[in-house]
């Protein structure tokens, strides 16, 4: 168990940790693929999305809206169809409708009472602005890929966040669902980490924990984190 009293700031990944990105993605791609005579199950779709997204983000920086357009294009190339202009924009356009996990908002409000809250997200500023409305708390800092001009797991995104937070590393705790994008890099920089393993009780592909790294704490959801971090009453 980690000592929450030493931390002053909690940094969060957004999509997959706070926002239910899997349902957001599937809500767009399942009907899109069906329209092109492809009936994949959820895990197949999510695996391909993760493959295509990582491939695009490793290249020269482009905005996340463009990343998502290329991801849809790659689905078409892999599966033998040509997406329409509307379909190419469908993932990015849908982000404004992606909702938080049921535990997210109340947990953030609880955590806000004791910590500074910071976002470190692979997204554009304008796309995160939509999600911020759903999250219902004021973040002390928001660091996006658009600002960093790079995508996690790049060290650059975390270094920018650390510089802006302006606290010693030992007073910052990073919270994320993706071991690959977040936990490994944060640990390499000396940050303590919490892995929100939302897929712990699910069968199928593990999209977030494939990389080898040991978080300081693993929790199944944000309610658990909020409860563990609350000052104990004696």
mmCIF file of C-alpha atoms in Angstrom:
data_model
loop_
_atom_site.group_PDB
_atom_site.id
_atom_site.type_symbol
_atom_site.label_atom_id
_atom_site.label_comp_id
_atom_site.label_asym_id
_atom_site.label_seq_id
_atom_site.Cartn_x
_atom_site.Cartn_y
_atom_site.Cartn_z
ATOM 1 C CA UNK A 1 0.000 0.000 0.000
ATOM 2 C CA UNK A 2 1.284 3.446 -0.869
ATOM 3 C CA UNK A 3 1.214 6.434 1.470
ATOM 4 C CA UNK A 4 -1.197 8.934 -0.068
ATOM 5 C CA UNK A 5 -0.176 11.607 2.426
ATOM 6 C CA UNK A 6 3.036 12.228 0.458
ATOM 7 C CA UNK A 7 1.242 13.236 -2.750
ATOM 8 C CA UNK A 8 -0.047 16.688 -3.655
ATOM 9 C CA UNK A 9 -1.002 16.085 -7.296
ATOM 10 C CA UNK A 10 -2.691 13.229 -9.120
ATOM 11 C CA UNK A 11 -2.107 13.037 -12.862
ATOM 12 C CA UNK A 12 -4.627 11.120 -14.961
ATOM 13 C CA UNK A 13 -4.816 9.547 -18.343
ATOM 14 C CA UNK A 14 -8.287 10.361 -19.678
ATOM 15 C CA UNK A 15 -9.581 7.886 -22.273
ATOM 16 C CA UNK A 16 -9.836 4.403 -20.836
ATOM 17 C CA UNK A 17 -9.210 5.680 -17.312
ATOM 18 C CA UNK A 18 -11.861 8.395 -16.852
ATOM 19 C CA UNK A 19 -13.829 8.177 -20.103
ATOM 20 C CA UNK A 20 -15.220 4.878 -21.412
ATOM 21 C CA UNK A 21 -13.293 4.879 -24.672
ATOM 22 C CA UNK A 22 -13.995 1.234 -25.531
ATOM 23 C CA UNK A 23 -17.746 1.762 -25.729
ATOM 24 C CA UNK A 24 -17.122 5.023 -27.561
ATOM 25 C CA UNK A 25 -14.971 3.323 -30.178
ATOM 26 C CA UNK A 26 -17.258 0.311 -30.556
ATOM 27 C CA UNK A 27 -20.323 2.524 -30.871
ATOM 28 C CA UNK A 28 -18.790 3.954 -34.058
ATOM 29 C CA UNK A 29 -16.791 1.104 -35.556
ATOM 30 C CA UNK A 30 -19.226 -1.784 -35.097
ATOM 31 C CA UNK A 31 -21.973 -0.253 -37.267
ATOM 32 C CA UNK A 32 -19.386 1.152 -39.684
ATOM 33 C CA UNK A 33 -17.892 -2.303 -40.261
ATOM 34 C CA UNK A 34 -21.328 -3.916 -40.504
ATOM 35 C CA UNK A 35 -22.207 -1.396 -43.209
ATOM 36 C CA UNK A 36 -19.234 -2.768 -45.120
ATOM 37 C CA UNK A 37 -20.194 -6.409 -44.553
ATOM 38 C CA UNK A 38 -17.699 -7.103 -41.766
ATOM 39 C CA UNK A 39 -19.019 -8.575 -38.526
ATOM 40 C CA UNK A 40 -16.132 -8.550 -36.038
ATOM 41 C CA UNK A 41 -16.535 -9.105 -32.309
ATOM 42 C CA UNK A 42 -15.637 -6.363 -29.848
ATOM 43 C CA UNK A 43 -12.149 -7.625 -29.058
ATOM 44 C CA UNK A 44 -11.236 -7.983 -32.725
ATOM 45 C CA UNK A 45 -12.253 -4.386 -33.375
ATOM 46 C CA UNK A 46 -10.413 -3.060 -30.333
ATOM 47 C CA UNK A 47 -7.265 -5.024 -31.180
ATOM 48 C CA UNK A 48 -7.190 -3.571 -34.689
ATOM 49 C CA UNK A 49 -7.869 -0.074 -33.360
ATOM 50 C CA UNK A 50 -4.961 -0.378 -30.906
ATOM 51 C CA UNK A 51 -2.660 -1.686 -33.650
ATOM 52 C CA UNK A 52 -3.531 1.069 -36.123
ATOM 53 C CA UNK A 53 -3.498 3.882 -33.564
ATOM 54 C CA UNK A 54 -0.073 2.909 -32.191
ATOM 55 C CA UNK A 55 1.324 2.667 -35.726
ATOM 56 C CA UNK A 56 0.133 6.161 -36.655
ATOM 57 C CA UNK A 57 1.209 7.772 -33.379
ATOM 58 C CA UNK A 58 4.771 6.460 -33.740
ATOM 59 C CA UNK A 59 5.238 8.607 -36.841
ATOM 60 C CA UNK A 60 5.681 12.349 -37.151
ATOM 61 C CA UNK A 61 3.215 14.225 -34.938
ATOM 62 C CA UNK A 62 -0.200 14.973 -36.406
ATOM 63 C CA UNK A 63 -3.338 16.032 -34.550
ATOM 64 C CA UNK A 64 -5.395 13.291 -32.952
ATOM 65 C CA UNK A 65 -8.345 14.013 -35.216
ATOM 66 C CA UNK A 66 -6.089 13.104 -38.138
ATOM 67 C CA UNK A 67 -4.849 10.018 -36.293
ATOM 68 C CA UNK A 68 -8.426 8.789 -35.996
ATOM 69 C CA UNK A 69 -9.128 9.526 -39.653
ATOM 70 C CA UNK A 70 -6.133 7.411 -40.648
ATOM 71 C CA UNK A 71 -7.213 4.641 -38.263
ATOM 72 C CA UNK A 72 -10.568 4.432 -40.071
ATOM 73 C CA UNK A 73 -8.747 4.478 -43.409
ATOM 74 C CA UNK A 74 -6.567 1.584 -42.240
ATOM 75 C CA UNK A 75 -9.655 -0.422 -41.287
ATOM 76 C CA UNK A 76 -10.796 0.063 -44.853
ATOM 77 C CA UNK A 77 -7.424 -0.955 -46.305
ATOM 78 C CA UNK A 78 -7.228 -4.073 -44.107
ATOM 79 C CA UNK A 79 -10.816 -5.147 -44.747
ATOM 80 C CA UNK A 80 -11.231 -4.097 -48.366
ATOM 81 C CA UNK A 81 -13.484 -1.041 -48.415
ATOM 82 C CA UNK A 82 -13.150 2.697 -49.003
ATOM 83 C CA UNK A 83 -14.527 4.800 -46.118
ATOM 84 C CA UNK A 84 -16.659 7.806 -46.997
ATOM 85 C CA UNK A 85 -15.656 11.292 -45.827
ATOM 86 C CA UNK A 86 -18.286 11.062 -43.090
ATOM 87 C CA UNK A 87 -16.941 7.695 -41.961
ATOM 88 C CA UNK A 88 -13.372 9.022 -41.869
ATOM 89 C CA UNK A 89 -14.484 11.721 -39.416
ATOM 90 C CA UNK A 90 -16.840 9.497 -37.432
ATOM 91 C CA UNK A 91 -14.493 8.532 -34.595
ATOM 92 C CA UNK A 92 -13.257 12.052 -33.908
ATOM 93 C CA UNK A 93 -16.769 13.480 -34.197
ATOM 94 C CA UNK A 94 -18.058 10.930 -31.693
ATOM 95 C CA UNK A 95 -15.655 11.868 -28.878
ATOM 96 C CA UNK A 96 -17.983 14.643 -27.718
ATOM 97 C CA UNK A 97 -20.512 11.914 -26.860
ATOM 98 C CA UNK A 98 -18.148 9.540 -25.044
ATOM 99 C CA UNK A 99 -19.180 9.334 -21.400
ATOM 100 C CA UNK A 100 -17.272 8.823 -18.161
ATOM 101 C CA UNK A 101 -17.279 5.465 -16.433
ATOM 102 C CA UNK A 102 -20.024 5.323 -13.765
ATOM 103 C CA UNK A 103 -17.502 5.797 -10.939
ATOM 104 C CA UNK A 104 -15.470 8.621 -12.506
ATOM 105 C CA UNK A 105 -17.230 11.873 -11.641
ATOM 106 C CA UNK A 106 -17.903 11.242 -7.968
ATOM 107 C CA UNK A 107 -14.403 9.831 -7.470
ATOM 108 C CA UNK A 108 -12.839 12.907 -9.075
ATOM 109 C CA UNK A 109 -14.919 15.203 -6.873
ATOM 110 C CA UNK A 110 -13.725 13.293 -3.808
ATOM 111 C CA UNK A 111 -10.089 13.333 -4.903
ATOM 112 C CA UNK A 112 -10.295 17.048 -5.720
ATOM 113 C CA UNK A 113 -10.788 17.754 -2.020
ATOM 114 C CA UNK A 114 -7.270 16.563 -1.205
ATOM 115 C CA UNK A 115 -5.182 16.746 -4.377
ATOM 116 C CA UNK A 116 -4.442 18.866 -7.407
ATOM 117 C CA UNK A 117 -5.847 17.068 -10.458
ATOM 118 C CA UNK A 118 -3.992 17.014 -13.779
ATOM 119 C CA UNK A 119 -4.793 15.488 -17.188
ATOM 120 C CA UNK A 120 -2.103 13.966 -19.441
ATOM 121 C CA UNK A 121 -3.966 12.785 -22.532
ATOM 122 C CA UNK A 122 -3.276 11.696 -26.111
ATOM 123 C CA UNK A 123 -5.846 14.054 -27.583
ATOM 124 C CA UNK A 124 -6.389 17.479 -29.162
ATOM 125 C CA UNK A 125 -7.299 20.474 -27.014
ATOM 126 C CA UNK A 126 -10.713 20.934 -28.609
ATOM 127 C CA UNK A 127 -11.617 17.250 -28.336
ATOM 128 C CA UNK A 128 -10.708 17.140 -24.653
ATOM 129 C CA UNK A 129 -12.860 20.223 -24.065
ATOM 130 C CA UNK A 130 -15.895 18.099 -24.906
ATOM 131 C CA UNK A 131 -14.854 15.445 -22.379
ATOM 132 C CA UNK A 132 -14.073 18.039 -19.703
ATOM 133 C CA UNK A 133 -17.739 18.994 -19.611
ATOM 134 C CA UNK A 134 -18.683 15.408 -18.775
ATOM 135 C CA UNK A 135 -16.040 15.103 -16.042
ATOM 136 C CA UNK A 136 -17.528 17.967 -13.992
ATOM 137 C CA UNK A 137 -14.371 18.980 -12.098
ATOM 138 C CA UNK A 138 -11.868 21.752 -12.720
ATOM 139 C CA UNK A 139 -8.434 20.366 -13.481
ATOM 140 C CA UNK A 140 -5.398 22.273 -12.261
ATOM 141 C CA UNK A 141 -3.468 21.485 -15.434
ATOM 142 C CA UNK A 142 -4.423 19.911 -18.778
ATOM 143 C CA UNK A 143 -1.591 18.539 -20.914
ATOM 144 C CA UNK A 144 -2.608 17.203 -24.316
ATOM 145 C CA UNK A 145 -0.701 15.566 -27.130
ATOM 146 C CA UNK A 146 -1.426 18.689 -29.165
ATOM 147 C CA UNK A 147 0.500 20.777 -26.654
ATOM 148 C CA UNK A 148 3.358 18.278 -26.334
ATOM 149 C CA UNK A 149 3.465 17.575 -30.095
ATOM 150 C CA UNK A 150 3.937 13.906 -29.249
ATOM 151 C CA UNK A 151 1.941 10.912 -28.040
ATOM 152 C CA UNK A 152 2.367 8.790 -24.950
ATOM 153 C CA UNK A 153 4.310 6.613 -24.263
ATOM 154 C CA UNK A 154 6.723 9.410 -25.230
ATOM 155 C CA UNK A 155 8.666 10.792 -22.291
ATOM 156 C CA UNK A 156 8.003 14.273 -23.659
ATOM 157 C CA UNK A 157 4.347 14.353 -22.578
ATOM 158 C CA UNK A 158 5.200 13.486 -18.985
ATOM 159 C CA UNK A 159 8.151 15.870 -18.821
ATOM 160 C CA UNK A 160 5.904 18.702 -19.963
ATOM 161 C CA UNK A 161 3.388 17.798 -17.265
ATOM 162 C CA UNK A 162 6.044 17.558 -14.552
ATOM 163 C CA UNK A 163 7.433 20.955 -15.553
ATOM 164 C CA UNK A 164 4.004 22.598 -15.392
ATOM 165 C CA UNK A 165 2.987 20.960 -12.129
ATOM 166 C CA UNK A 166 6.206 22.242 -10.541
ATOM 167 C CA UNK A 167 6.294 19.793 -7.649
ATOM 168 C CA UNK A 168 8.934 17.251 -6.635
ATOM 169 C CA UNK A 169 8.448 13.892 -8.365
ATOM 170 C CA UNK A 170 7.739 12.199 -5.041
ATOM 171 C CA UNK A 171 4.667 14.416 -4.619
ATOM 172 C CA UNK A 172 3.085 13.381 -7.968
ATOM 173 C CA UNK A 173 1.076 10.174 -8.456
ATOM 174 C CA UNK A 174 0.121 9.071 -11.978
ATOM 175 C CA UNK A 175 -3.165 7.189 -12.448
ATOM 176 C CA UNK A 176 -3.876 5.309 -15.678
ATOM 177 C CA UNK A 177 -5.502 2.277 -17.251
ATOM 178 C CA UNK A 178 -2.792 1.666 -19.859
ATOM 179 C CA UNK A 179 0.454 0.055 -18.792
ATOM 180 C CA UNK A 180 1.876 0.546 -22.296
ATOM 181 C CA UNK A 181 0.987 4.227 -22.743
ATOM 182 C CA UNK A 182 1.383 5.415 -19.158
ATOM 183 C CA UNK A 183 2.655 3.185 -16.370
ATOM 184 C CA UNK A 184 5.943 2.176 -18.008
ATOM 185 C CA UNK A 185 6.922 5.725 -18.974
ATOM 186 C CA UNK A 186 5.811 7.322 -15.702
ATOM 187 C CA UNK A 187 7.774 4.757 -13.706
ATOM 188 C CA UNK A 188 10.859 5.314 -15.855
ATOM 189 C CA UNK A 189 10.795 9.001 -14.900
ATOM 190 C CA UNK A 190 10.545 8.232 -11.199
ATOM 191 C CA UNK A 191 6.816 8.801 -10.704
ATOM 192 C CA UNK A 192 4.697 6.580 -8.491
ATOM 193 C CA UNK A 193 1.838 4.955 -10.392
ATOM 194 C CA UNK A 194 -1.626 3.517 -9.927
ATOM 195 C CA UNK A 195 -2.914 1.061 -12.519
ATOM 196 C CA UNK A 196 -6.701 1.257 -12.903
ATOM 197 C CA UNK A 197 -7.248 -2.271 -14.200
ATOM 198 C CA UNK A 198 -10.798 -1.953 -15.440
ATOM 199 C CA UNK A 199 -10.500 -5.217 -17.392
ATOM 200 C CA UNK A 200 -9.438 -7.290 -14.387
ATOM 201 C CA UNK A 201 -12.680 -9.284 -14.358
ATOM 202 C CA UNK A 202 -13.109 -9.533 -18.135
ATOM 203 C CA UNK A 203 -12.044 -12.307 -20.456
ATOM 204 C CA UNK A 204 -10.555 -11.586 -23.853
ATOM 205 C CA UNK A 205 -7.777 -9.387 -25.116
ATOM 206 C CA UNK A 206 -5.826 -7.287 -22.644
ATOM 207 C CA UNK A 207 -5.437 -3.918 -24.353
ATOM 208 C CA UNK A 208 -3.954 -2.005 -21.451
ATOM 209 C CA UNK A 209 -1.617 -4.282 -19.508
ATOM 210 C CA UNK A 210 0.533 -5.969 -22.129
ATOM 211 C CA UNK A 211 3.763 -4.157 -21.301
ATOM 212 C CA UNK A 212 5.835 -5.401 -18.370
ATOM 213 C CA UNK A 213 5.916 -2.893 -15.537
ATOM 214 C CA UNK A 214 4.976 -3.010 -11.884
ATOM 215 C CA UNK A 215 2.658 -0.204 -10.696
ATOM 216 C CA UNK A 216 2.838 0.876 -7.080
ATOM 217 C CA UNK A 217 -0.858 0.126 -6.672
ATOM 218 C CA UNK A 218 -3.516 -1.683 -8.717
ATOM 219 C CA UNK A 219 -7.203 -0.838 -8.327
ATOM 220 C CA UNK A 220 -10.265 -2.013 -10.269
ATOM 221 C CA UNK A 221 -11.878 1.444 -10.470
ATOM 222 C CA UNK A 222 -11.641 5.039 -9.286
ATOM 223 C CA UNK A 223 -14.035 4.550 -6.381
ATOM 224 C CA UNK A 224 -11.472 2.220 -4.847
ATOM 225 C CA UNK A 225 -8.721 4.793 -5.374
ATOM 226 C CA UNK A 226 -10.822 7.554 -3.820
ATOM 227 C CA UNK A 227 -11.611 5.405 -0.799
ATOM 228 C CA UNK A 228 -7.998 4.368 -0.254
ATOM 229 C CA UNK A 229 -6.707 7.936 -0.556
ATOM 230 C CA UNK A 230 -9.234 9.599 1.722
ATOM 231 C CA UNK A 231 -7.854 10.741 5.081
ATOM 232 C CA UNK A 232 -8.670 8.152 7.722
ATOM 233 C CA UNK A 233 -10.977 9.204 10.529
ATOM 234 C CA UNK A 234 -10.070 7.905 13.979
#
